[in-house]
PDB file of C-alpha atoms in Angstrom:
ATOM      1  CA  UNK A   1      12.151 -28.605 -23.836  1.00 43.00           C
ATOM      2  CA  UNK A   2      12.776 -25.197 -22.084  1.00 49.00           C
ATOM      3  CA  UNK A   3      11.049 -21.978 -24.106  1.00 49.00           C
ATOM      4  CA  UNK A   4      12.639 -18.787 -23.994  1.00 53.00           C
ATOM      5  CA  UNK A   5      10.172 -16.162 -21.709  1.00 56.00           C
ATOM      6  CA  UNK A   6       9.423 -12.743 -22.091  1.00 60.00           C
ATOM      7  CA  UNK A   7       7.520 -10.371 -24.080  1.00 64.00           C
ATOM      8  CA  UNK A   8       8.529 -11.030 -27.298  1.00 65.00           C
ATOM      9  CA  UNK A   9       7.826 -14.905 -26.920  1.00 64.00           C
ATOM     10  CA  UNK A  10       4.345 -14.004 -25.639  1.00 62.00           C
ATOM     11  CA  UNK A  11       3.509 -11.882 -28.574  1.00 68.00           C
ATOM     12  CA  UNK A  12       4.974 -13.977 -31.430  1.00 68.00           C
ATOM     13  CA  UNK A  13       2.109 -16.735 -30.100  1.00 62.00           C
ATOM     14  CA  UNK A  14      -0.249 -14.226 -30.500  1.00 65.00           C
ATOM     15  CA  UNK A  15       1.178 -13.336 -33.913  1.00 70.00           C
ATOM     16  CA  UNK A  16       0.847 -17.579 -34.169  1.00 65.00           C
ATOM     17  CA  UNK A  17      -2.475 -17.942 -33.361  1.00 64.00           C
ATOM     18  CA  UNK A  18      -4.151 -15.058 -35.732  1.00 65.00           C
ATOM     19  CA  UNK A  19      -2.213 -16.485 -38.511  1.00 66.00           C
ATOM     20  CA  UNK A  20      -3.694 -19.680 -37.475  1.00 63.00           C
ATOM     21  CA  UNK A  21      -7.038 -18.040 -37.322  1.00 62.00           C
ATOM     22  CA  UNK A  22      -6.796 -16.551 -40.487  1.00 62.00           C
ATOM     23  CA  UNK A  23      -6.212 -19.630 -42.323  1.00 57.00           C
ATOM     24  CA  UNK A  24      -9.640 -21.525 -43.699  1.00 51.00           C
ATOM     25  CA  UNK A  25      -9.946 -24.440 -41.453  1.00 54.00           C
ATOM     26  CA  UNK A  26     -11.467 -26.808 -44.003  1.00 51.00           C
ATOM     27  CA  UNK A  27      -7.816 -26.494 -46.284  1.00 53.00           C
ATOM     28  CA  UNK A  28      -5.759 -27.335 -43.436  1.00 52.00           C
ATOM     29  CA  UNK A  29      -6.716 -31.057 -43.401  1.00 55.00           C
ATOM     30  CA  UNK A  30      -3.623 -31.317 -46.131  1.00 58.00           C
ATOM     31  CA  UNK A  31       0.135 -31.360 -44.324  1.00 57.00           C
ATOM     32  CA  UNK A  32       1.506 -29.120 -46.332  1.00 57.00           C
ATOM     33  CA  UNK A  33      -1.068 -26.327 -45.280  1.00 54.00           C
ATOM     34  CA  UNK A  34      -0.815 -27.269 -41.500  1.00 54.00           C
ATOM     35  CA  UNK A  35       3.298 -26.968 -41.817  1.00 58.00           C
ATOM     36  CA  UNK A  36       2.723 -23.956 -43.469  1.00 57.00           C
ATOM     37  CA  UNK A  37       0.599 -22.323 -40.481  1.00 55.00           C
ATOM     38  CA  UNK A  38       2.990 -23.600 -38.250  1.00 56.00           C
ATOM     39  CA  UNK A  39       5.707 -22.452 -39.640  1.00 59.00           C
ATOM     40  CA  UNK A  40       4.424 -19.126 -37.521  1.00 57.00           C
ATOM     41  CA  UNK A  41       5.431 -20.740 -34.037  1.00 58.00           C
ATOM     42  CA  UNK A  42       8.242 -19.685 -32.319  1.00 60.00           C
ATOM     43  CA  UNK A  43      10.752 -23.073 -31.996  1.00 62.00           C
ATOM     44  CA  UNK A  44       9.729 -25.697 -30.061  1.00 62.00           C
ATOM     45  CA  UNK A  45       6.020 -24.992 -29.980  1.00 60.00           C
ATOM     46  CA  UNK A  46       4.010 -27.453 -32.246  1.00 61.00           C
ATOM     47  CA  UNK A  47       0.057 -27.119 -33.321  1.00 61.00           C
ATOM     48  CA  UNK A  48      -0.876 -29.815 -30.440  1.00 60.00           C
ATOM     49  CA  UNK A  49       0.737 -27.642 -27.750  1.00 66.00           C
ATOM     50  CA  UNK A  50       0.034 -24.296 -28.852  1.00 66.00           C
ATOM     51  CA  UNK A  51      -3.150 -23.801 -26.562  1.00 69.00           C
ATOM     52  CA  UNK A  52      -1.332 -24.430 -23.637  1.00 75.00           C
ATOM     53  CA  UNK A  53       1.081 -22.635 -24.257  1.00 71.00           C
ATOM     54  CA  UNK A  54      -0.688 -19.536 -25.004  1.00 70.00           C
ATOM     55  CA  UNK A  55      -2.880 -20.362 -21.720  1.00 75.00           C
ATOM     56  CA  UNK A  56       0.180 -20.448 -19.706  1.00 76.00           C
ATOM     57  CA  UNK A  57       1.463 -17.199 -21.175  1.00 74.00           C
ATOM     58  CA  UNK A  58      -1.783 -15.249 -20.707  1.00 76.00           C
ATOM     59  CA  UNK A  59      -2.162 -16.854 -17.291  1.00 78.00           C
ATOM     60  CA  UNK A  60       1.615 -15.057 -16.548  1.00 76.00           C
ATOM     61  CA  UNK A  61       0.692 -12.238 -17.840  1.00 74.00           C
ATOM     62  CA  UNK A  62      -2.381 -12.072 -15.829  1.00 69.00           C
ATOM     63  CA  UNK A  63      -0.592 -12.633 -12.963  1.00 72.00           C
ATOM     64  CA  UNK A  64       2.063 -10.252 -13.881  1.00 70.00           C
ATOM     65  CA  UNK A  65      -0.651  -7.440 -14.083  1.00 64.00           C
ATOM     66  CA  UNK A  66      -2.554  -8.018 -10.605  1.00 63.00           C
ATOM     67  CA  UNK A  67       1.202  -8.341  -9.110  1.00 62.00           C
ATOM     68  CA  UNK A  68       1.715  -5.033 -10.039  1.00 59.00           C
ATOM     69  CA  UNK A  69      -1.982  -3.525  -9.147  1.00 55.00           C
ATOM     70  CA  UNK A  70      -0.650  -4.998  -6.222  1.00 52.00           C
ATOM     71  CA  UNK A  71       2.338  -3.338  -4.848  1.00 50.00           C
ATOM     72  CA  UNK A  72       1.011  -0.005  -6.649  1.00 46.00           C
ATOM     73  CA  UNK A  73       1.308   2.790  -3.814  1.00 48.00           C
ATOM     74  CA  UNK A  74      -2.967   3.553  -4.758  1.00 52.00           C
ATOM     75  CA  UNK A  75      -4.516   4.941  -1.566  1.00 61.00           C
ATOM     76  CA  UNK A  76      -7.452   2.720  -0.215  1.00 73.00           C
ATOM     77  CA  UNK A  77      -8.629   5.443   2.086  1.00 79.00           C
ATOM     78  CA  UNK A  78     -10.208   9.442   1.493  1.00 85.00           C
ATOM     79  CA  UNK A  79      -8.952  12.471   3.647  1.00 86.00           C
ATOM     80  CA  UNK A  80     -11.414  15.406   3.019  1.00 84.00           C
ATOM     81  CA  UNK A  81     -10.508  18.353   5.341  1.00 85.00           C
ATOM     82  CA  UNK A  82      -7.790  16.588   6.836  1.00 87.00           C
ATOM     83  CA  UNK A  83     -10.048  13.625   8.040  1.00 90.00           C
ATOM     84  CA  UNK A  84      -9.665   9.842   7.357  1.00 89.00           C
ATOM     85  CA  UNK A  85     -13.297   8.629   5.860  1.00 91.00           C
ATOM     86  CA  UNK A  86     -12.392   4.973   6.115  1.00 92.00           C
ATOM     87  CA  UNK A  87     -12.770   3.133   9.900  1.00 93.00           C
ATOM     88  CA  UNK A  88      -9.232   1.336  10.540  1.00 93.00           C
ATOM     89  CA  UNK A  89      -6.067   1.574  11.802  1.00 95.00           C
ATOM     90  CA  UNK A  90      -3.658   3.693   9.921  1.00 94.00           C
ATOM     91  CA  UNK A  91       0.198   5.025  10.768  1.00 95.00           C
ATOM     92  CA  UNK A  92       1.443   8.015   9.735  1.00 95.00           C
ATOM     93  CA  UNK A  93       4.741   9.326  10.288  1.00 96.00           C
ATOM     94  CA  UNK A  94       5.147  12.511  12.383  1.00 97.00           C
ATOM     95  CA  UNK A  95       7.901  15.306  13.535  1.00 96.00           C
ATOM     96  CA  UNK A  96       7.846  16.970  17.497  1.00 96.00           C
ATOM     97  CA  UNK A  97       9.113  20.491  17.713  1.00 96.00           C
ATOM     98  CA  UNK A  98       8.993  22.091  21.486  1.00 93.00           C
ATOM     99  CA  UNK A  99      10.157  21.656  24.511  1.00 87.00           C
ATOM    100  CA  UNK A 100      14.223  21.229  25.369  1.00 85.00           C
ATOM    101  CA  UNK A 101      14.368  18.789  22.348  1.00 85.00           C
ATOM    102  CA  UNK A 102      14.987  16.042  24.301  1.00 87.00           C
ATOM    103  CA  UNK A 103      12.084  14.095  24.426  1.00 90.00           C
ATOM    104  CA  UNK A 104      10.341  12.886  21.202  1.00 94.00           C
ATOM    105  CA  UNK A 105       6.977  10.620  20.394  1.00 96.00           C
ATOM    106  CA  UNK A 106       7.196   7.526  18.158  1.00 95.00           C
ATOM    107  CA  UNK A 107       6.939   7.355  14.822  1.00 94.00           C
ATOM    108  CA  UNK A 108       5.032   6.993  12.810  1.00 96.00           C
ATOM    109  CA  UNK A 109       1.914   7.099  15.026  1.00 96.00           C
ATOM    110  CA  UNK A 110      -1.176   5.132  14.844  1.00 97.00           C
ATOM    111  CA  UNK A 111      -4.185   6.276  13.979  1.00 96.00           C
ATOM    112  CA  UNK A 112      -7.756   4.536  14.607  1.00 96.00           C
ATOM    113  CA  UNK A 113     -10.811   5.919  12.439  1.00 95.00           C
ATOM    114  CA  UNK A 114     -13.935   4.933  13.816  1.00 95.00           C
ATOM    115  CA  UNK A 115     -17.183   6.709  11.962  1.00 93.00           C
ATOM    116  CA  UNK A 116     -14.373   9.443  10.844  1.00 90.00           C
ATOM    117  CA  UNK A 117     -13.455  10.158  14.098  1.00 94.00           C
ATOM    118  CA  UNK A 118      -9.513  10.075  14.332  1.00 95.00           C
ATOM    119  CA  UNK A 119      -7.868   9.115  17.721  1.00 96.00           C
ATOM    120  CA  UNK A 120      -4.217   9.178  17.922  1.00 97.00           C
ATOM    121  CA  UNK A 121      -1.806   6.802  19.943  1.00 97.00           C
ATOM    122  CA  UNK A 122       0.915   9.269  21.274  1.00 97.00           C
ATOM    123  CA  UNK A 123       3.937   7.755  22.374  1.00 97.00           C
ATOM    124  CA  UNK A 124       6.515   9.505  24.518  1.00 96.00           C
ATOM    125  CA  UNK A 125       9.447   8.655  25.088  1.00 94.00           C
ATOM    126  CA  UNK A 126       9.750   9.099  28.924  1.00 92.00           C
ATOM    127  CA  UNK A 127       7.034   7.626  31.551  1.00 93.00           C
ATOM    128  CA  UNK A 128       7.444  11.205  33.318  1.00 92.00           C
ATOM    129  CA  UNK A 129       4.330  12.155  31.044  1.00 94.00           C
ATOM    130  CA  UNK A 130       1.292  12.185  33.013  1.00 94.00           C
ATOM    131  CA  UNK A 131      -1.272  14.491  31.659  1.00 96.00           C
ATOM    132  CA  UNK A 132      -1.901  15.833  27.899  1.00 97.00           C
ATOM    133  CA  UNK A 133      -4.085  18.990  27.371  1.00 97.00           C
ATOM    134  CA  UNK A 134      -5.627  19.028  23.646  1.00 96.00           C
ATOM    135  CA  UNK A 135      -8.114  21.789  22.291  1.00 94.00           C
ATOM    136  CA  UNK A 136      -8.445  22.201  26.375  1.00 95.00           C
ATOM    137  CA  UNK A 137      -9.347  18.952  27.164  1.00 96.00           C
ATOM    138  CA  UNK A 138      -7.186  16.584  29.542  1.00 97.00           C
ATOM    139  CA  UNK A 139      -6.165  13.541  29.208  1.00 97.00           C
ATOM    140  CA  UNK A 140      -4.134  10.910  31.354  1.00 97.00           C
ATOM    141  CA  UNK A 141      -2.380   8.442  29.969  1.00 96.00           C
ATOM    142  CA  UNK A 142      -3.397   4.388  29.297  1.00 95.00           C
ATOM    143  CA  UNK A 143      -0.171   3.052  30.175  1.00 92.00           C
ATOM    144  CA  UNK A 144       3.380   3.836  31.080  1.00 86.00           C
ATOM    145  CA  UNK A 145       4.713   0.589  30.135  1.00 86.00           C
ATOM    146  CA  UNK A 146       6.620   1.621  26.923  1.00 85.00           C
ATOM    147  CA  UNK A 147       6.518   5.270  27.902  1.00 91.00           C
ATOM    148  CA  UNK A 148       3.549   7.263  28.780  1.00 95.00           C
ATOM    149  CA  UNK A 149       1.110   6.487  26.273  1.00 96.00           C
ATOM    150  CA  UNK A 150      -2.021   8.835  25.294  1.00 97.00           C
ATOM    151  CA  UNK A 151      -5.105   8.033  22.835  1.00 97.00           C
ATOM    152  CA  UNK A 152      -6.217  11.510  21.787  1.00 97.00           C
ATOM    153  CA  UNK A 153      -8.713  12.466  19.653  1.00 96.00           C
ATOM    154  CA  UNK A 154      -7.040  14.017  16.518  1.00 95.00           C
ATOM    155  CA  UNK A 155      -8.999  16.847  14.385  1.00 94.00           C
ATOM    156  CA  UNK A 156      -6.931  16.937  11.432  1.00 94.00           C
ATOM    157  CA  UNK A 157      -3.441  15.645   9.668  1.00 95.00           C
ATOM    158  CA  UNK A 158      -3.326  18.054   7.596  1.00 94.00           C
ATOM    159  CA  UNK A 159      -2.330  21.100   9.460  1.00 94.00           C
ATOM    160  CA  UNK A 160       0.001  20.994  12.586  1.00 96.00           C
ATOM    161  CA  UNK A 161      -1.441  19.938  15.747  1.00 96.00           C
ATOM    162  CA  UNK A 162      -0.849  22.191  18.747  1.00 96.00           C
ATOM    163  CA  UNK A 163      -0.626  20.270  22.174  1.00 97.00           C
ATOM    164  CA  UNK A 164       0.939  20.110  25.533  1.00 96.00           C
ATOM    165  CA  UNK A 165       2.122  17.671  27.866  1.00 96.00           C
ATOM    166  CA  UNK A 166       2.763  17.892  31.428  1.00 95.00           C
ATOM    167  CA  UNK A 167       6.291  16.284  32.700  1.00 92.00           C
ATOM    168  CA  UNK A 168       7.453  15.801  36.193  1.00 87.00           C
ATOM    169  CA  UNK A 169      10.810  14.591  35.354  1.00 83.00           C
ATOM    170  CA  UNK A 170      11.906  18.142  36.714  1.00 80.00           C
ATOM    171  CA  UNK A 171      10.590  17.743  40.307  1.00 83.00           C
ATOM    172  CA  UNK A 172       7.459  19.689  39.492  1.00 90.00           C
ATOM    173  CA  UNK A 173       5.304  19.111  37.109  1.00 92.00           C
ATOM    174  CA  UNK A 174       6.230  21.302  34.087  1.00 91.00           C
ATOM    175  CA  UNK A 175       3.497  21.796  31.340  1.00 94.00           C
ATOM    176  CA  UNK A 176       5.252  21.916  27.953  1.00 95.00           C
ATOM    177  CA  UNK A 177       3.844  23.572  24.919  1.00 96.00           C
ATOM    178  CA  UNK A 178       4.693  20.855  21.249  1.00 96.00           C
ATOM    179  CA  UNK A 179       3.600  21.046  17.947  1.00 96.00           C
ATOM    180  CA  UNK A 180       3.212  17.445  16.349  1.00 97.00           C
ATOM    181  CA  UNK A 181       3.756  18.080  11.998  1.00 96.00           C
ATOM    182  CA  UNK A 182       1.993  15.120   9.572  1.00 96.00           C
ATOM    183  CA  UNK A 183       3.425  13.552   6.968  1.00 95.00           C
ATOM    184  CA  UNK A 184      -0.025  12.559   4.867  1.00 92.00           C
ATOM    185  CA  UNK A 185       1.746  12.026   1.754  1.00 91.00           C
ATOM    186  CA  UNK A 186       2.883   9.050   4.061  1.00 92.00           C
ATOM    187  CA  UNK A 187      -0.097   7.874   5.948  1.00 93.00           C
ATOM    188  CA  UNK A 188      -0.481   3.888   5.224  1.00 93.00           C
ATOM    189  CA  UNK A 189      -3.324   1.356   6.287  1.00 92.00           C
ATOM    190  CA  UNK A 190      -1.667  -0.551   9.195  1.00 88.00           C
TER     191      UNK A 190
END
């Protein structure tokens, strides 16, 4: 027999059970007294079942709860001062102002924290990228496979990040002032 589900089901064998609880064990050897605690049940649930059933609903409603402790959005990393406490690989997406607008870096970019030390993968969009200057230091790409691809160490997502990137799509090599914007209310454990 099929039982109807839900939360009123699941608290009316709670409701059962107390009553059954309640009831001086030592009187309910007489039918009468047994039907009359049972009378309690919701239909279709008799005294020899009622312990499974109530397992089975507190086992859904356990598994209800962690399902939804689950999905929650709760962080399981720290920023203080802008800087990821946790080692691991994070994304986070990000915005590119500078520049004639028309190149761009991927998004969101991946971060790797190692002893909370951020370095950023930064993804152009062109292979014409060959050097990035950050906080004065250059760096040359790892690869041009996918575009010209950088890992930078990153102070801070909390504030926009000044850097530049030289291009010699233009004939010459051009270096080009950008300002890369965080999104932390965003940043996610990859």
């Amino acid at each position: 027999m099929k039982l109807p589900h839900g939360p009123a089901t699941v608290r009316r064998l709670f409701e059962a059970k107390s009553q059954i609880a309640k009831l001086n064990t030592s009187r309910l050897n007489t039918p009468d007294l047994r039907e009359e605690a049972l009378d309690f049940l919701p239909r279709g649930i008799t005294g020899r079942n009622l312990m499974k059933k109530l397992a089975l609903a507190f086992v859904a409603v356990l598994m209800m709860a962690f399902l939804m402790v689950g999905c929650s959005s709760k962080a399981n990393y720290t920023v203080n001062d802008g800087v990821i406490q946790e080692n691991g690989t994070y994304t986070i997406p990000v915005t590119l102002e500078g520049g004639s607008g028309k190149a761009s870096i991927n998004t969101p970019m991946k971060i790797v924290v190692k002893d909370k030390t951020m370095t950023a993968t930064v993804v152009w969009s062109s292979k014409n990228y060959d050097l990035m200057v950050v906080d004065g230091t250059e760096y040359k790409p790892t690869t041009i496979a996918e575009g010209a691809t950088f890992e930078v160490p990153l102070a801070s997502i909390d504030r926009p990040w000044a850097i530049s990137a030289q291009t010699n799509a233009m004939g010459t090599p051009h270096l080009i002032d950008y300002t890369v914007t965080f999104d932390p209310l965003k940043l996610k454990v990859a």
